[in-house]
Short mmCIF file of C-alpha atoms and ligand atoms in Angstrom, two decimals:
data_model
loop_
_atom_site.label_atom_id
_atom_site.label_comp_id
_atom_site.label_asym_id
_atom_site.label_seq_id
_atom_site.Cartn_x
_atom_site.Cartn_y
_atom_site.Cartn_z
CA MET A 5 105.49 83.09 98.65
CA LYS A 6 104.19 86.41 97.37
CA ALA A 7 106.29 89.48 98.18
CA ILE A 8 106.78 93.06 97.02
CA GLN A 9 110.32 94.11 96.15
CA ILE A 10 111.96 97.48 95.64
CA VAL A 11 113.81 96.95 92.34
CA ASP A 12 115.17 100.44 91.61
CA LEU A 13 115.37 103.85 93.28
CA SER A 14 112.82 105.67 91.13
CA GLY A 15 110.37 106.46 93.95
CA PRO A 16 107.13 104.96 95.33
CA GLU A 17 105.15 104.98 92.07
CA THR A 18 107.53 102.95 89.97
CA ALA A 19 110.14 101.20 92.13
CA LEU A 20 108.02 98.20 93.17
CA ARG A 21 107.56 94.72 91.66
CA GLU A 22 105.50 91.71 92.79
CA VAL A 23 107.57 88.54 92.97
CA ASP A 24 107.27 84.90 93.90
CA VAL A 25 110.29 84.14 96.12
CA PRO A 26 111.29 81.29 98.45
CA GLU A 27 110.10 81.60 102.05
CA PRO A 28 112.81 82.86 104.44
CA GLU A 29 114.68 80.45 106.69
CA ALA A 30 114.45 80.65 110.48
CA SER A 31 117.47 82.93 110.73
CA HIS A 32 117.69 86.71 111.05
CA ALA A 33 120.73 88.89 110.25
CA LEU A 34 120.74 90.19 113.84
CA THR A 35 120.57 86.66 115.30
CA PRO A 36 122.24 84.41 112.70
CA GLY A 37 120.92 80.86 112.89
CA SER A 38 117.93 81.92 114.95
CA GLY A 39 114.68 83.76 114.25
CA VAL A 40 110.92 83.67 114.66
CA VAL A 41 109.13 82.74 111.44
CA VAL A 42 105.83 84.62 111.17
CA ASP A 43 102.87 83.99 108.86
CA VAL A 44 102.11 87.61 108.08
CA LYS A 45 98.54 88.93 108.36
CA ALA A 46 99.30 92.65 108.11
CA ALA A 47 102.42 94.69 107.32
CA GLY A 48 103.06 98.22 108.54
CA VAL A 49 104.07 100.89 106.02
CA SER A 50 106.16 103.83 107.20
CA PHE A 51 108.19 106.83 106.11
CA PRO A 52 111.47 104.86 105.88
CA GLU A 53 110.00 102.66 103.12
CA VAL A 54 109.11 105.78 101.14
CA LEU A 55 112.71 106.92 101.53
CA GLN A 56 114.00 103.44 100.61
CA THR A 57 112.25 103.65 97.22
CA ARG A 58 114.54 106.62 96.53
CA GLY A 59 117.69 105.29 98.22
CA GLU A 60 117.42 108.10 100.79
CA TYR A 61 117.18 106.03 103.98
CA GLN A 62 120.23 105.13 106.08
CA LEU A 63 119.52 101.39 105.66
CA LYS A 64 120.39 100.74 101.99
CA PRO A 65 120.20 97.00 101.20
CA PRO A 66 121.43 95.86 97.78
CA LEU A 67 118.68 95.87 95.12
CA PRO A 68 116.32 94.17 94.73
CA PHE A 69 115.01 93.67 98.27
CA VAL A 70 111.72 93.16 100.09
CA PRO A 71 111.02 96.18 102.33
CA GLY A 72 108.75 96.18 105.36
CA SER A 73 110.06 96.73 108.87
CA GLU A 74 107.14 95.46 110.91
CA VAL A 75 104.33 92.92 110.73
CA ALA A 76 101.59 91.24 112.71
CA GLY A 77 100.72 87.59 112.26
CA THR A 78 101.02 84.18 113.82
CA VAL A 79 104.15 82.31 114.84
CA ARG A 80 104.98 79.45 112.50
CA SER A 81 108.15 78.52 114.38
CA ALA A 82 110.16 79.97 117.26
CA PRO A 83 113.74 79.25 118.38
CA PRO A 84 114.27 76.54 121.02
CA GLY A 85 113.79 77.94 124.52
CA SER A 86 111.58 80.79 123.32
CA GLU A 87 108.44 81.65 125.26
CA LEU A 88 106.64 82.09 121.93
CA SER A 89 104.72 79.12 120.57
CA PRO A 90 103.47 78.16 117.09
CA GLY A 91 100.06 79.65 116.32
CA GLU A 92 100.50 82.52 118.81
CA ARG A 93 99.53 86.01 117.59
CA VAL A 94 102.49 88.37 117.57
CA ALA A 95 103.73 91.78 116.49
CA ALA A 96 107.23 91.45 115.04
CA PHE A 97 109.97 93.69 113.70
CA PRO A 98 111.87 91.95 110.86
CA MET A 99 113.45 95.34 109.83
CA LEU A 100 113.21 94.21 106.19
CA GLY A 101 111.08 91.61 104.43
CA GLY A 102 107.70 92.55 105.91
CA PHE A 103 105.91 93.14 102.59
CA ALA A 104 105.56 89.37 102.17
CA GLU A 105 103.44 86.39 103.19
CA VAL A 106 106.15 85.08 105.52
CA ALA A 107 108.73 87.12 107.46
CA VAL A 108 111.42 86.35 110.01
CA ALA A 109 112.26 88.51 113.02
CA PRO A 110 114.68 88.27 115.95
CA GLU A 111 113.05 86.70 119.00
CA PHE A 112 113.77 89.85 121.07
CA LEU A 113 111.82 91.96 118.56
CA THR A 114 108.76 89.68 118.55
CA PHE A 115 106.02 90.38 121.08
CA PRO A 116 102.77 88.58 121.95
CA LEU A 117 99.82 90.50 120.48
CA PRO A 118 96.99 90.79 123.01
CA ASP A 119 93.36 90.20 121.97
CA GLU A 120 92.57 93.90 122.47
CA LEU A 121 94.47 94.66 119.24
CA ASP A 122 93.62 93.35 115.77
CA ASP A 123 96.24 92.40 113.17
CA ARG A 124 96.32 95.84 111.55
CA GLN A 125 96.88 97.45 114.92
CA GLY A 126 99.59 94.89 115.63
CA ALA A 127 101.38 95.99 112.45
CA ALA A 128 101.28 99.54 113.81
CA LEU A 129 102.78 98.75 117.19
CA ILE A 130 106.52 98.36 117.21
CA LEU A 131 108.14 101.15 115.19
CA ASN A 132 105.90 103.96 116.38
CA TYR A 133 105.27 102.91 119.98
CA HIS A 134 108.82 101.80 120.78
CA THR A 135 109.99 105.08 119.25
CA ALA A 136 107.45 106.99 121.33
CA TRP A 137 108.51 105.24 124.55
CA PHE A 138 112.20 105.68 123.79
CA SER A 139 111.79 109.36 122.83
CA LEU A 140 109.48 110.40 125.66
CA VAL A 141 110.80 108.32 128.54
CA LEU A 142 114.40 107.30 127.93
CA ARG A 143 115.51 110.40 126.01
CA GLY A 144 112.98 113.05 127.05
CA ARG A 145 112.75 112.04 130.75
CA LEU A 146 109.01 112.67 130.71
CA GLU A 147 107.30 112.71 134.10
CA ALA A 148 103.66 112.48 135.12
CA GLY A 149 102.04 115.90 135.26
CA GLU A 150 104.26 117.43 132.57
CA THR A 151 102.88 118.95 129.37
CA VAL A 152 104.01 117.50 126.02
CA LEU A 153 103.62 119.20 122.64
CA VAL A 154 103.56 116.70 119.76
CA HIS A 155 104.16 117.83 116.16
CA GLY A 156 102.65 115.75 113.34
CA ALA A 157 100.09 114.64 115.92
CA ALA A 158 97.87 112.79 113.43
CA GLY A 159 100.78 110.77 112.02
CA GLY A 160 102.08 107.40 113.09
CA VAL A 161 104.73 108.58 115.55
CA GLY A 162 102.50 111.48 116.60
CA THR A 163 99.42 109.43 117.54
CA ALA A 164 101.60 106.87 119.32
CA SER A 165 103.39 109.58 121.28
CA ILE A 166 100.13 111.14 122.40
CA GLN A 167 98.88 107.80 123.68
CA VAL A 168 102.12 106.88 125.46
CA ALA A 169 102.39 110.35 127.02
CA LYS A 170 98.79 110.14 128.23
CA GLY A 171 99.42 106.69 129.65
CA LEU A 172 102.34 108.13 131.61
CA GLY A 173 100.13 110.82 133.12
CA ALA A 174 101.22 113.75 130.95
CA ARG A 175 99.03 116.42 129.38
CA THR A 176 99.23 116.54 125.58
CA ILE A 177 98.95 119.28 122.96
CA GLY A 178 98.91 118.06 119.35
CA ILE A 179 99.91 120.21 116.36
CA VAL A 180 98.23 119.33 113.03
CA SER A 181 97.64 120.89 109.62
CA SER A 182 93.96 120.19 108.86
CA ASP A 183 90.49 119.60 110.30
CA GLU A 184 90.63 115.93 109.49
CA LYS A 185 94.00 115.56 111.20
CA GLU A 186 92.62 117.43 114.19
CA ARG A 187 89.92 114.76 114.46
CA VAL A 188 92.58 112.01 114.33
CA ALA A 189 94.72 113.67 117.01
CA ARG A 190 91.68 113.98 119.26
CA GLU A 191 90.77 110.34 118.61
CA ALA A 192 94.33 109.46 119.67
CA GLY A 193 93.56 111.20 122.96
CA ALA A 194 95.18 114.64 122.64
CA ASP A 195 93.94 116.97 125.38
CA GLU A 196 94.35 120.00 123.13
CA VAL A 197 94.88 120.32 119.37
CA VAL A 198 96.33 123.40 117.71
CA ARG A 199 96.73 124.09 113.99
CA SER A 200 100.21 124.44 112.53
CA ASP A 201 99.09 127.37 110.35
CA ALA A 202 97.81 129.28 113.41
CA GLU A 203 99.79 131.06 116.13
CA TRP A 204 100.51 127.67 117.66
CA ARG A 205 103.44 128.81 119.80
CA GLU A 206 101.36 131.42 121.62
CA GLN A 207 98.47 128.99 121.97
CA ALA A 208 100.75 126.28 123.37
CA LYS A 209 102.19 128.71 125.91
CA GLU A 210 98.73 129.77 126.95
CA LEU A 211 97.37 126.22 127.16
CA SER A 212 100.36 125.09 129.23
CA GLY A 213 100.35 128.05 131.59
CA GLY A 214 103.62 129.57 130.38
CA GLY A 215 105.47 126.91 128.40
CA VAL A 216 105.53 123.19 127.67
CA ASP A 217 107.93 120.77 129.34
CA LEU A 218 108.61 118.61 126.31
CA VAL A 219 108.28 118.97 122.54
CA LEU A 220 108.30 115.74 120.54
CA ASP A 221 109.25 116.62 116.97
CA PRO A 222 109.03 114.15 114.06
CA VAL A 223 108.57 117.06 111.59
CA GLY A 224 111.53 119.48 111.86
CA GLY A 225 111.74 122.26 109.27
CA ASP A 226 111.15 125.91 110.00
CA ARG A 227 108.93 125.41 113.04
CA PHE A 228 111.89 124.32 115.14
CA THR A 229 112.81 127.72 116.55
CA ASP A 230 109.22 128.21 117.66
CA SER A 231 109.38 124.82 119.35
CA LEU A 232 112.31 126.10 121.41
CA ARG A 233 110.43 129.29 122.17
CA SER A 234 107.40 127.36 123.39
CA LEU A 235 109.37 125.61 126.16
CA ALA A 236 109.10 126.28 129.87
CA GLU A 237 112.30 126.67 131.88
CA GLY A 238 114.08 123.30 131.90
CA GLY A 239 112.09 122.21 128.84
CA ARG A 240 113.34 119.72 126.25
CA VAL A 241 112.83 119.34 122.50
CA VAL A 242 113.23 115.73 121.40
CA VAL A 243 114.26 115.46 117.72
CA VAL A 244 112.66 112.40 116.13
CA GLY A 245 112.41 113.09 112.38
CA PHE A 246 112.28 115.56 109.52
CA THR A 247 109.11 114.98 107.51
CA ALA A 248 109.04 118.68 106.58
CA GLY A 249 112.18 118.00 104.57
CA SER A 250 114.74 120.40 106.00
CA ILE A 251 116.98 119.82 108.99
CA PRO A 252 116.75 122.71 111.45
CA GLU A 253 119.75 124.46 112.98
CA VAL A 254 119.87 125.70 116.56
CA LYS A 255 121.38 128.94 117.83
CA VAL A 256 122.67 127.49 121.07
CA ASN A 257 122.49 130.81 122.92
CA ARG A 258 118.73 130.17 123.07
CA LEU A 259 119.41 127.06 125.11
CA LEU A 260 121.62 128.95 127.52
CA LEU A 261 119.25 131.90 127.91
CA ASN A 262 116.22 129.76 128.72
CA ASN A 263 117.88 126.73 130.30
CA THR A 264 116.49 124.32 127.73
CA GLU A 265 117.76 121.25 125.88
CA VAL A 266 117.64 119.71 122.42
CA ILE A 267 117.84 115.92 122.55
CA GLY A 268 118.24 113.48 119.68
CA ALA A 269 116.19 110.28 119.66
CA GLY A 270 117.16 107.64 117.12
CA TRP A 271 115.35 104.51 118.30
CA GLY A 272 116.62 102.04 115.71
CA ALA A 273 120.31 102.83 116.02
CA TYR A 274 120.15 102.71 119.81
CA ALA A 275 117.75 99.89 120.49
CA ILE A 276 118.19 97.28 117.78
CA GLY A 277 121.39 95.85 119.26
CA LYS A 278 120.04 95.81 122.83
CA PRO A 279 117.75 92.79 123.29
CA GLU A 280 116.95 93.48 126.94
CA LEU A 281 115.91 97.08 126.24
CA ASN A 282 113.42 95.85 123.63
CA ARG A 283 111.99 93.27 125.99
CA GLU A 284 111.62 95.87 128.76
CA THR A 285 109.93 98.35 126.41
CA GLY A 286 107.61 95.55 125.25
CA VAL A 287 106.62 94.89 128.87
CA GLU A 288 105.93 98.61 129.51
CA LEU A 289 103.86 98.92 126.34
CA ALA A 290 101.91 95.76 127.22
CA LYS A 291 100.90 97.52 130.47
CA LEU A 292 99.70 100.54 128.46
CA ILE A 293 97.74 98.24 126.12
CA ALA A 294 96.13 96.54 129.13
CA SER A 295 95.25 99.91 130.69
CA GLY A 296 93.58 100.98 127.42
CA HIS A 297 95.98 103.84 126.66
CA VAL A 298 97.67 102.23 123.64
CA ARG A 299 95.26 101.63 120.75
CA PRO A 300 97.07 102.17 117.42
CA LEU A 301 94.99 104.20 114.97
CA VAL A 302 95.01 102.62 111.53
CA GLY A 303 94.00 105.16 108.92
CA ALA A 304 94.24 103.24 105.64
CA SER A 305 94.85 99.69 104.48
CA PHE A 306 95.74 98.30 101.06
CA PRO A 307 96.24 94.80 99.61
CA LEU A 308 99.69 93.21 99.28
CA SER A 309 100.15 94.08 95.60
CA VAL A 310 102.28 96.49 93.59
CA ALA A 311 99.33 98.86 93.24
CA GLY A 312 98.41 98.54 96.92
CA ALA A 313 101.93 99.09 98.22
CA ALA A 314 102.52 101.99 95.80
CA GLU A 315 99.31 103.66 96.94
CA ALA A 316 100.26 103.16 100.58
CA LEU A 317 103.70 104.72 100.06
CA GLN A 318 102.30 107.61 98.01
CA LEU A 319 99.73 108.37 100.71
CA ILE A 320 102.54 108.81 103.24
CA ASP A 321 104.68 110.72 100.75
CA SER A 322 101.87 113.17 99.96
CA ARG A 323 101.25 113.99 103.64
CA GLY A 324 97.92 112.20 103.46
CA ALA A 325 98.43 109.48 106.10
CA ARG A 326 96.18 109.52 109.18
CA GLY A 327 97.59 107.32 111.90
CA LYS A 328 99.19 104.16 110.49
CA VAL A 329 99.07 102.83 106.94
CA VAL A 330 99.06 99.02 106.57
CA LEU A 331 99.03 96.29 103.93
CA ASP A 332 96.60 93.41 104.41
CA VAL A 333 98.52 90.22 103.73
CA GLY A 334 97.01 87.01 105.09
N1 NAP B 4 113.94 108.78 115.40
C1 NAP B 4 113.39 107.60 115.29
O1 NAP B 4 113.80 106.66 115.94
C2 NAP B 4 112.23 107.42 114.34
C3 NAP B 4 111.42 106.27 114.41
C4 NAP B 4 110.30 106.19 113.58
C5 NAP B 4 110.05 107.21 112.66
N2 NAP B 4 110.90 108.28 112.60
C6 NAP B 4 110.66 109.39 111.67
O2 NAP B 4 109.58 110.17 112.17
C7 NAP B 4 108.97 110.85 111.09
C8 NAP B 4 107.47 110.70 111.17
O3 NAP B 4 107.09 109.37 110.87
P1 NAP B 4 105.54 108.99 110.84
O4 NAP B 4 105.47 107.53 110.61
O5 NAP B 4 104.85 109.55 112.02
O6 NAP B 4 105.05 109.75 109.52
P2 NAP B 4 103.57 110.18 109.13
O7 NAP B 4 102.58 109.24 109.72
O8 NAP B 4 103.56 110.39 107.67
O9 NAP B 4 103.36 111.58 109.89
C9 NAP B 4 104.25 112.63 109.70
C10 NAP B 4 103.55 113.98 109.88
O10 NAP B 4 104.49 114.98 109.50
C11 NAP B 4 103.78 116.13 109.15
N3 NAP B 4 104.41 116.83 108.03
C12 NAP B 4 104.76 118.12 108.04
N4 NAP B 4 105.31 118.46 106.87
C13 NAP B 4 105.27 117.36 106.09
C14 NAP B 4 105.66 117.10 104.73
N5 NAP B 4 106.21 118.06 103.98
N6 NAP B 4 105.46 115.87 104.24
C15 NAP B 4 104.93 114.89 105.01
N7 NAP B 4 104.52 115.09 106.30
C16 NAP B 4 104.70 116.31 106.82
C17 NAP B 4 102.36 115.69 108.79
O11 NAP B 4 101.51 116.29 109.74
P3 NAP B 4 100.74 117.64 109.44
O12 NAP B 4 100.21 117.54 108.04
O13 NAP B 4 99.68 117.64 110.47
O14 NAP B 4 101.78 118.71 109.61
C18 NAP B 4 102.36 114.19 108.98
O15 NAP B 4 101.16 113.74 109.58
C19 NAP B 4 109.62 110.29 109.83
O16 NAP B 4 110.63 111.19 109.40
C20 NAP B 4 110.24 109.00 110.28
O17 NAP B 4 111.34 108.62 109.47
C21 NAP B 4 111.96 108.40 113.42
#
């Protein structure tokens, strides 16, 4: 089968190679001897793959390897006893190996893909939406009626978080850096959109009537202190990522003075080893798909080729991604 490998750690422009490799067996590292084999139609591209081309991501497989954490496609084979059947459309999370014509995922990280979503949207579903659910609900304790401020609101995690928060009955304020990204955040369903180069903290306080209840932050960097300052009493900042590059530090007296919290949300490390949690999250997200709240925004798609994958990774790396970036495979 055709696949794209990372062969060195020289970055997205030069680290990729197209290869012809044997198809994977029906066995995944998380479930040895068992796995769902998927004929891939679309593969999601995300920030971790950019980092993997430089050896900067926590998951560092030996070189060369096929990256690609998530795919959409059809089931070729499922383990005995599985509710999945051959030919069924699914979204799946192989963790690695998604930039290929065939991938294998654990059964508990493979979810039926409803007709409302096309293959590209299916490839945008698991990483961002499971992260959004985990960060907002399980870590952030979001409740209906609360106000959520989402940084990077036109990005993959950002658009997903806006949709999940809206589906849970929250009010959303998106922070973005450009007109075009403002349009994307609004398309995702943000109630309000504020520009990161404006006085966003003051605007967020005004729009929320005194302070927001939750900040979801995949960006980090120097805006972190203002995130803390934008909280209402009892407010929480959920730390999801650091696309701005630097890791913020907190003066904890701020937390004491305003009765606020900073909460870490690392979906992969927490969820990957917990099959039941993934199934439950899948059920909750299926409800939000059925209610029309979850509709992944796909901003750009490229072919499964060295040039296509390199362009996809560079788009994310250069801050140019709108919603999700995908590779068209099948
Ligand atoms: N904790 C978890 O479990 C988990 C799970 C999934 C992803 N993540 C992490 O979450 C982060 C966001 O992922 P994503 O897929 O949403 O990425 P994305 O689609 O590229 O969006 C990230 C957003 O960050 C903002 N940004 C600010 N400064 C930036 C810079 N210097 N370079 C690039 N972007 C910058 C951009 O928005 P503006 O231009 O509007 O500022 C951009 O839209 C990544 O760090 C990823 O590794 C964490």
